[in-house]
């Protein structure tokens, strides 16, 4: 496009440019003042040897030169202010949009009284030699807010089911044909706390199943990034990254009128090697799409009932991984 064909700047841009120049010019003129003081000092040294006309001409030339330089640097500085302001405004807009879309997901999740989905997880652990290993598993979740949930989880080292009817928590090891029960009256939110803090068996995707996902996860966030879109299992998603002091986490949220979480990744920064936990969600269903479930538990024939002290340590880790973590062979 030739200079004659160039489109005029919008009035708003002109106003910003003018304000930035007005702000920058006095700052850069300080440079001119200091430079002029130095020139005057040098000129005094010439006073005894150089003729008056030479001194006067030299001073006029210097004033014009320094003034031109000051204006040039003021313009450059003004452009830097404009670009920096535009970049900061864009970053803030992205952060605001990311929070708004995450809040929309949180509101959508809270509004769904009945939810069912399948999931795949990968839990990384770092052994004493510094090697990072991944534990993969898959399972299902069916919940009925506010106080009923059934989950399954299976992998190469586990095959478990958990049932909660609002009062009693039941854990079943299918391969071992053994189960454990304890009273945990309350909501799914309360159950998640008990499973994590007292039984060392975190509920799969617990952060995303709370009544107020936004309130639970955003309170400690110090940095937000909008990373555009991505595709998880054929579903187009909005991709966001969040940082807290102890963990980084990312989430991919399905676009459209069902903004459910398609992928959730947590990075533990306080653990050597920064291991990650990844959860992929698929086969998402809500409302009448979900098959009826009474959330009752019936122990299998011949199943052994375990006491609290008979539950395996370190949650679901198989023996070989427990030995690696403690330095055994």
Short mmCIF file of C-alpha atoms in Angstrom, two decimals:
data_model
loop_
_atom_site.label_atom_id
_atom_site.label_comp_id
_atom_site.label_asym_id
_atom_site.label_seq_id
_atom_site.Cartn_x
_atom_site.Cartn_y
_atom_site.Cartn_z
CA UNK A 1 0.00 0.00 0.00
CA UNK A 2 1.47 3.39 -0.97
CA UNK A 3 1.69 6.24 1.48
CA UNK A 4 -1.17 8.02 -0.28
CA UNK A 5 -3.36 4.91 0.08
CA UNK A 6 -2.63 4.38 3.78
CA UNK A 7 -5.69 4.49 6.01
CA UNK A 8 -5.76 7.29 8.62
CA UNK A 9 -5.24 6.28 12.22
CA UNK A 10 -8.41 5.90 14.29
CA UNK A 11 -9.14 8.82 16.59
CA UNK A 12 -8.57 6.62 19.66
CA UNK A 13 -5.11 5.60 18.42
CA UNK A 14 -4.23 9.24 17.70
CA UNK A 15 -5.28 10.20 21.21
CA UNK A 16 -3.16 7.43 22.77
CA UNK A 17 -0.18 8.43 20.60
CA UNK A 18 -0.52 12.07 21.61
CA UNK A 19 -0.80 11.21 25.32
CA UNK A 20 2.19 8.88 25.12
CA UNK A 21 4.28 11.56 23.37
CA UNK A 22 3.28 14.20 25.93
CA UNK A 23 4.29 11.77 28.68
CA UNK A 24 7.57 10.77 27.03
CA UNK A 25 8.84 14.14 25.83
CA UNK A 26 9.62 15.68 29.28
CA UNK A 27 11.45 12.52 30.30
CA UNK A 28 13.65 12.55 27.24
CA UNK A 29 14.22 16.30 27.53
CA UNK A 30 16.03 15.54 30.78
CA UNK A 31 18.57 13.83 28.56
CA UNK A 32 18.81 17.05 26.51
CA UNK A 33 19.34 19.14 29.66
CA UNK A 34 22.14 16.93 30.96
CA UNK A 35 23.76 16.82 27.53
CA UNK A 36 23.59 20.61 27.25
CA UNK A 37 25.25 21.01 30.64
CA UNK A 38 28.09 18.83 29.45
CA UNK A 39 28.38 20.84 26.21
CA UNK A 40 28.47 24.12 28.14
CA UNK A 41 31.25 22.78 30.28
CA UNK A 42 33.22 21.78 27.20
CA UNK A 43 32.54 25.16 25.62
CA UNK A 44 34.00 26.96 28.63
CA UNK A 45 37.21 25.07 28.02
CA UNK A 46 37.22 26.45 24.47
CA UNK A 47 36.54 30.00 25.62
CA UNK A 48 40.18 30.88 26.12
CA UNK A 49 41.37 29.56 22.75
CA UNK A 50 38.47 29.61 20.24
CA UNK A 51 37.16 32.81 18.60
CA UNK A 52 33.70 34.01 19.65
CA UNK A 53 31.98 33.29 16.31
CA UNK A 54 33.23 29.71 16.34
CA UNK A 55 32.00 29.20 19.88
CA UNK A 56 28.59 30.73 19.11
CA UNK A 57 28.12 28.70 15.94
CA UNK A 58 29.15 25.52 17.71
CA UNK A 59 26.63 26.14 20.52
CA UNK A 60 23.75 26.80 18.07
CA UNK A 61 24.57 23.66 16.11
CA UNK A 62 24.70 21.61 19.32
CA UNK A 63 21.36 22.94 20.60
CA UNK A 64 19.63 22.06 17.31
CA UNK A 65 21.25 18.61 17.22
CA UNK A 66 20.39 17.71 20.80
CA UNK A 67 16.81 19.00 20.41
CA UNK A 68 16.32 16.83 17.32
CA UNK A 69 17.71 13.81 19.19
CA UNK A 70 15.43 14.49 22.15
CA UNK A 71 12.37 14.63 19.90
CA UNK A 72 13.43 11.46 18.12
CA UNK A 73 13.91 9.58 21.37
CA UNK A 74 10.61 10.93 22.69
CA UNK A 75 8.87 9.51 19.63
CA UNK A 76 10.60 6.15 20.06
CA UNK A 77 9.70 6.08 23.73
CA UNK A 78 6.09 6.98 22.93
CA UNK A 79 5.86 4.08 20.49
CA UNK A 80 7.29 1.77 23.15
CA UNK A 81 4.65 2.97 25.60
CA UNK A 82 1.87 2.36 23.04
CA UNK A 83 3.11 -1.13 22.15
CA UNK A 84 3.63 -2.07 25.78
CA UNK A 85 0.22 -0.76 26.76
CA UNK A 86 -1.44 -2.63 23.89
CA UNK A 87 0.36 -5.85 24.85
CA UNK A 88 -0.62 -5.46 28.50
CA UNK A 89 -4.23 -4.73 27.56
CA UNK A 90 -4.34 -7.82 25.34
CA UNK A 91 -2.86 -9.98 28.11
CA UNK A 92 -5.40 -8.67 30.59
CA UNK A 93 -8.22 -9.29 28.12
CA UNK A 94 -7.03 -12.88 27.59
CA UNK A 95 -6.82 -13.40 31.35
CA UNK A 96 -10.31 -12.01 31.87
CA UNK A 97 -11.75 -14.17 29.11
CA UNK A 98 -10.00 -17.27 30.46
CA UNK A 99 -11.49 -16.68 33.91
CA UNK A 100 -14.93 -16.02 32.43
CA UNK A 101 -14.90 -19.25 30.40
CA UNK A 102 -13.61 -21.22 33.37
CA UNK A 103 -16.38 -19.71 35.51
CA UNK A 104 -18.91 -20.70 32.83
CA UNK A 105 -17.62 -24.29 33.04
CA UNK A 106 -17.89 -24.20 36.84
CA UNK A 107 -21.47 -22.92 36.67
CA UNK A 108 -22.40 -25.54 34.08
CA UNK A 109 -20.92 -28.34 36.20
CA UNK A 110 -22.74 -27.14 39.32
CA UNK A 111 -26.04 -27.00 37.43
CA UNK A 112 -25.81 -30.67 36.39
CA UNK A 113 -27.43 -32.73 39.14
CA UNK A 114 -26.71 -36.04 37.42
CA UNK A 115 -23.41 -36.67 35.62
CA UNK A 116 -21.68 -39.72 34.16
CA UNK A 117 -18.43 -40.04 32.21
CA UNK A 118 -15.50 -42.32 31.45
CA UNK A 119 -11.94 -41.26 32.14
CA UNK A 120 -8.30 -42.13 31.58
CA UNK A 121 -5.57 -41.03 33.97
CA UNK A 122 -1.80 -41.01 34.10
CA UNK A 123 -0.06 -40.45 37.44
CA UNK A 124 3.67 -39.71 37.28
CA UNK A 125 5.95 -40.61 40.17
CA UNK A 126 9.65 -39.83 40.53
CA UNK A 127 11.76 -42.63 42.01
CA UNK A 128 14.88 -42.10 44.10
CA UNK A 129 17.18 -42.34 41.05
CA UNK A 130 15.32 -39.38 39.53
CA UNK A 131 13.53 -41.42 36.87
CA UNK A 132 9.94 -40.42 36.14
CA UNK A 133 7.43 -43.30 35.79
CA UNK A 134 3.78 -43.20 34.75
CA UNK A 135 0.88 -45.18 36.20
CA UNK A 136 -2.02 -45.41 33.73
CA UNK A 137 -5.59 -46.36 34.59
CA UNK A 138 -9.15 -45.95 33.31
CA UNK A 139 -12.53 -45.81 34.98
CA UNK A 140 -16.04 -44.43 35.23
CA UNK A 141 -17.81 -41.84 37.37
CA UNK A 142 -21.56 -41.51 38.04
CA UNK A 143 -22.79 -38.91 40.51
CA UNK A 144 -26.05 -37.50 41.74
CA UNK A 145 -25.64 -34.19 43.55
CA UNK A 146 -25.29 -33.40 46.31
CA UNK A 147 -24.35 -36.63 48.07
CA UNK A 148 -24.18 -39.74 45.88
CA UNK A 149 -21.38 -41.06 43.70
CA UNK A 150 -20.08 -44.32 42.25
CA UNK A 151 -16.65 -44.70 40.64
CA UNK A 152 -14.61 -47.52 39.16
CA UNK A 153 -10.92 -47.62 38.38
CA UNK A 154 -8.87 -50.32 36.70
CA UNK A 155 -5.32 -50.69 35.46
CA UNK A 156 -2.45 -53.14 35.42
CA UNK A 157 -2.22 -52.98 39.20
CA UNK A 158 -5.75 -52.26 40.43
CA UNK A 159 -9.43 -53.05 39.95
CA UNK A 160 -11.47 -51.08 42.47
CA UNK A 161 -14.95 -49.66 42.95
CA UNK A 162 -16.14 -46.93 45.30
CA UNK A 163 -19.77 -46.29 46.27
CA UNK A 164 -21.12 -43.46 48.43
CA UNK A 165 -24.82 -43.10 49.25
CA UNK A 166 -24.63 -39.92 51.33
CA UNK A 167 -23.91 -41.77 54.57
CA UNK A 168 -21.67 -44.79 54.02
CA UNK A 169 -18.50 -45.04 51.95
CA UNK A 170 -17.74 -48.49 50.52
CA UNK A 171 -14.44 -49.42 48.86
CA UNK A 172 -14.19 -52.73 47.01
CA UNK A 173 -11.04 -54.42 45.74
CA UNK A 174 -12.51 -56.66 43.04
CA UNK A 175 -9.47 -58.83 42.40
CA UNK A 176 -8.81 -59.32 46.11
CA UNK A 177 -12.55 -59.74 46.81
CA UNK A 178 -12.20 -57.54 49.87
CA UNK A 179 -14.03 -54.39 50.92
CA UNK A 180 -13.90 -51.59 53.48
CA UNK A 181 -16.75 -49.46 54.82
CA UNK A 182 -16.90 -46.35 56.98
CA UNK A 183 -19.51 -43.74 57.87
CA UNK A 184 -18.95 -40.40 56.13
CA UNK A 185 -22.25 -38.50 56.28
CA UNK A 186 -22.26 -35.40 54.12
CA UNK A 187 -21.84 -34.15 50.57
CA UNK A 188 -19.54 -35.21 47.76
CA UNK A 189 -17.33 -32.22 48.63
CA UNK A 190 -16.93 -33.55 52.17
CA UNK A 191 -16.30 -37.07 50.91
CA UNK A 192 -13.48 -35.81 48.65
CA UNK A 193 -11.77 -34.23 51.68
CA UNK A 194 -12.05 -37.45 53.72
CA UNK A 195 -10.74 -39.62 50.89
CA UNK A 196 -7.76 -37.34 50.36
CA UNK A 197 -6.84 -36.39 53.92
CA UNK A 198 -7.79 -39.46 55.97
CA UNK A 199 -7.75 -42.43 53.61
CA UNK A 200 -5.03 -41.34 51.11
CA UNK A 201 -7.29 -42.31 48.22
CA UNK A 202 -8.11 -39.17 46.23
CA UNK A 203 -11.37 -39.16 44.32
CA UNK A 204 -10.62 -39.21 40.55
CA UNK A 205 -10.96 -35.65 39.25
CA UNK A 206 -12.16 -34.44 42.65
CA UNK A 207 -11.31 -30.80 41.85
CA UNK A 208 -13.76 -30.87 38.94
CA UNK A 209 -16.63 -32.50 40.83
CA UNK A 210 -17.02 -29.89 43.56
CA UNK A 211 -20.12 -27.72 43.85
CA UNK A 212 -17.99 -24.59 43.20
CA UNK A 213 -15.06 -25.55 40.98
CA UNK A 214 -14.18 -21.90 40.28
CA UNK A 215 -14.04 -20.97 43.96
CA UNK A 216 -11.99 -24.05 44.84
CA UNK A 217 -9.34 -23.62 42.15
CA UNK A 218 -9.09 -19.89 41.41
CA UNK A 219 -8.49 -18.58 44.92
CA UNK A 220 -4.72 -19.23 44.83
CA UNK A 221 -4.09 -18.57 41.12
CA UNK A 222 -1.37 -15.97 40.46
CA UNK A 223 -1.04 -16.25 36.67
CA UNK A 224 -3.44 -17.07 33.84
CA UNK A 225 -2.75 -17.86 30.19
CA UNK A 226 -5.22 -18.31 27.33
CA UNK A 227 -3.54 -20.81 24.98
CA UNK A 228 -6.20 -20.84 22.28
CA UNK A 229 -7.97 -23.97 21.16
CA UNK A 230 -7.08 -27.65 21.13
CA UNK A 231 -8.77 -30.93 20.28
CA UNK A 232 -9.17 -33.71 22.88
CA UNK A 233 -10.67 -37.01 21.68
CA UNK A 234 -12.24 -35.22 18.72
CA UNK A 235 -13.78 -32.44 20.84
CA UNK A 236 -12.67 -28.86 20.18
CA UNK A 237 -11.72 -27.17 23.44
CA UNK A 238 -10.53 -23.89 24.91
CA UNK A 239 -7.10 -24.40 26.48
CA UNK A 240 -6.07 -22.45 29.59
CA UNK A 241 -3.05 -22.59 31.91
CA UNK A 242 -3.03 -21.41 35.53
CA UNK A 243 -0.24 -21.05 38.08
CA UNK A 244 -0.22 -21.12 41.88
CA UNK A 245 2.75 -21.13 44.24
CA UNK A 246 2.77 -24.91 44.61
CA UNK A 247 1.23 -26.28 41.40
CA UNK A 248 0.66 -25.41 37.78
CA UNK A 249 -2.49 -26.71 36.14
CA UNK A 250 -4.02 -26.73 32.70
CA UNK A 251 -7.53 -27.41 31.55
CA UNK A 252 -9.17 -28.02 28.18
CA UNK A 253 -12.88 -27.06 28.20
CA UNK A 254 -15.30 -28.25 25.51
CA UNK A 255 -16.61 -25.41 23.36
CA UNK A 256 -20.35 -24.95 22.90
CA UNK A 257 -23.34 -25.24 25.20
CA UNK A 258 -21.84 -28.14 27.21
CA UNK A 259 -18.56 -26.70 28.54
CA UNK A 260 -17.32 -29.77 30.41
CA UNK A 261 -13.63 -30.44 31.20
CA UNK A 262 -12.06 -32.69 28.55
CA UNK A 263 -8.55 -32.75 30.00
CA UNK A 264 -7.08 -31.67 33.33
CA UNK A 265 -3.34 -31.63 34.06
CA UNK A 266 -1.71 -30.85 37.42
CA UNK A 267 2.05 -30.26 37.74
CA UNK A 268 3.49 -30.52 41.28
CA UNK A 269 6.26 -27.89 41.46
CA UNK A 270 7.24 -28.70 45.04
CA UNK A 271 8.14 -32.30 44.15
CA UNK A 272 11.50 -33.08 42.57
CA UNK A 273 11.08 -33.69 38.86
CA UNK A 274 7.77 -31.81 38.66
CA UNK A 275 5.57 -34.91 38.16
CA UNK A 276 2.16 -34.53 36.52
CA UNK A 277 -1.29 -35.98 36.97
CA UNK A 278 -3.37 -36.07 33.79
CA UNK A 279 -7.06 -36.89 33.50
CA UNK A 280 -8.91 -37.19 30.18
CA UNK A 281 -12.72 -37.18 30.23
CA UNK A 282 -14.84 -38.86 27.53
CA UNK A 283 -18.37 -40.21 26.97
CA UNK A 284 -19.82 -37.23 28.84
CA UNK A 285 -23.50 -37.59 29.84
CA UNK A 286 -25.91 -35.55 31.95
CA UNK A 287 -29.54 -35.66 33.08
CA UNK A 288 -31.71 -38.25 31.38
CA UNK A 289 -28.73 -39.51 29.36
CA UNK A 290 -27.46 -41.18 32.54
CA UNK A 291 -28.78 -44.63 33.44
CA UNK A 292 -30.55 -44.83 36.81
CA UNK A 293 -28.40 -45.79 39.78
CA UNK A 294 -29.47 -46.35 43.38
CA UNK A 295 -25.89 -46.03 44.72
CA UNK A 296 -26.34 -49.00 47.02
CA UNK A 297 -23.50 -51.39 47.80
CA UNK A 298 -23.77 -55.15 48.12
CA UNK A 299 -20.64 -57.05 49.03
CA UNK A 300 -19.80 -59.92 46.62
CA UNK A 301 -20.22 -63.47 47.84
CA UNK A 302 -17.31 -64.51 50.02
CA UNK A 303 -15.81 -61.01 50.15
CA UNK A 304 -13.67 -60.21 53.19
CA UNK A 305 -14.45 -57.08 55.18
CA UNK A 306 -11.30 -55.10 56.04
CA UNK A 307 -10.58 -52.88 59.01
CA UNK A 308 -8.96 -49.47 58.58
CA UNK A 309 -5.48 -50.73 59.48
CA UNK A 310 -5.77 -53.49 56.87
CA UNK A 311 -6.02 -51.09 53.94
CA UNK A 312 -2.85 -51.06 51.79
CA UNK A 313 -0.47 -48.14 52.34
CA UNK A 314 0.31 -45.52 49.69
CA UNK A 315 -3.10 -45.79 48.12
CA UNK A 316 -3.17 -47.65 44.82
CA UNK A 317 0.57 -47.95 44.18
CA UNK A 318 1.63 -51.52 43.39
CA UNK A 319 4.39 -53.10 45.44
CA UNK A 320 7.15 -52.52 42.90
CA UNK A 321 6.47 -48.75 42.87
CA UNK A 322 6.26 -48.55 46.66
CA UNK A 323 9.67 -50.21 46.91
CA UNK A 324 11.14 -47.84 44.32
CA UNK A 325 9.85 -44.81 46.22
CA UNK A 326 11.38 -46.01 49.50
CA UNK A 327 14.67 -47.09 47.98
CA UNK A 328 14.07 -50.86 48.00
CA UNK A 329 14.73 -53.30 45.19
#
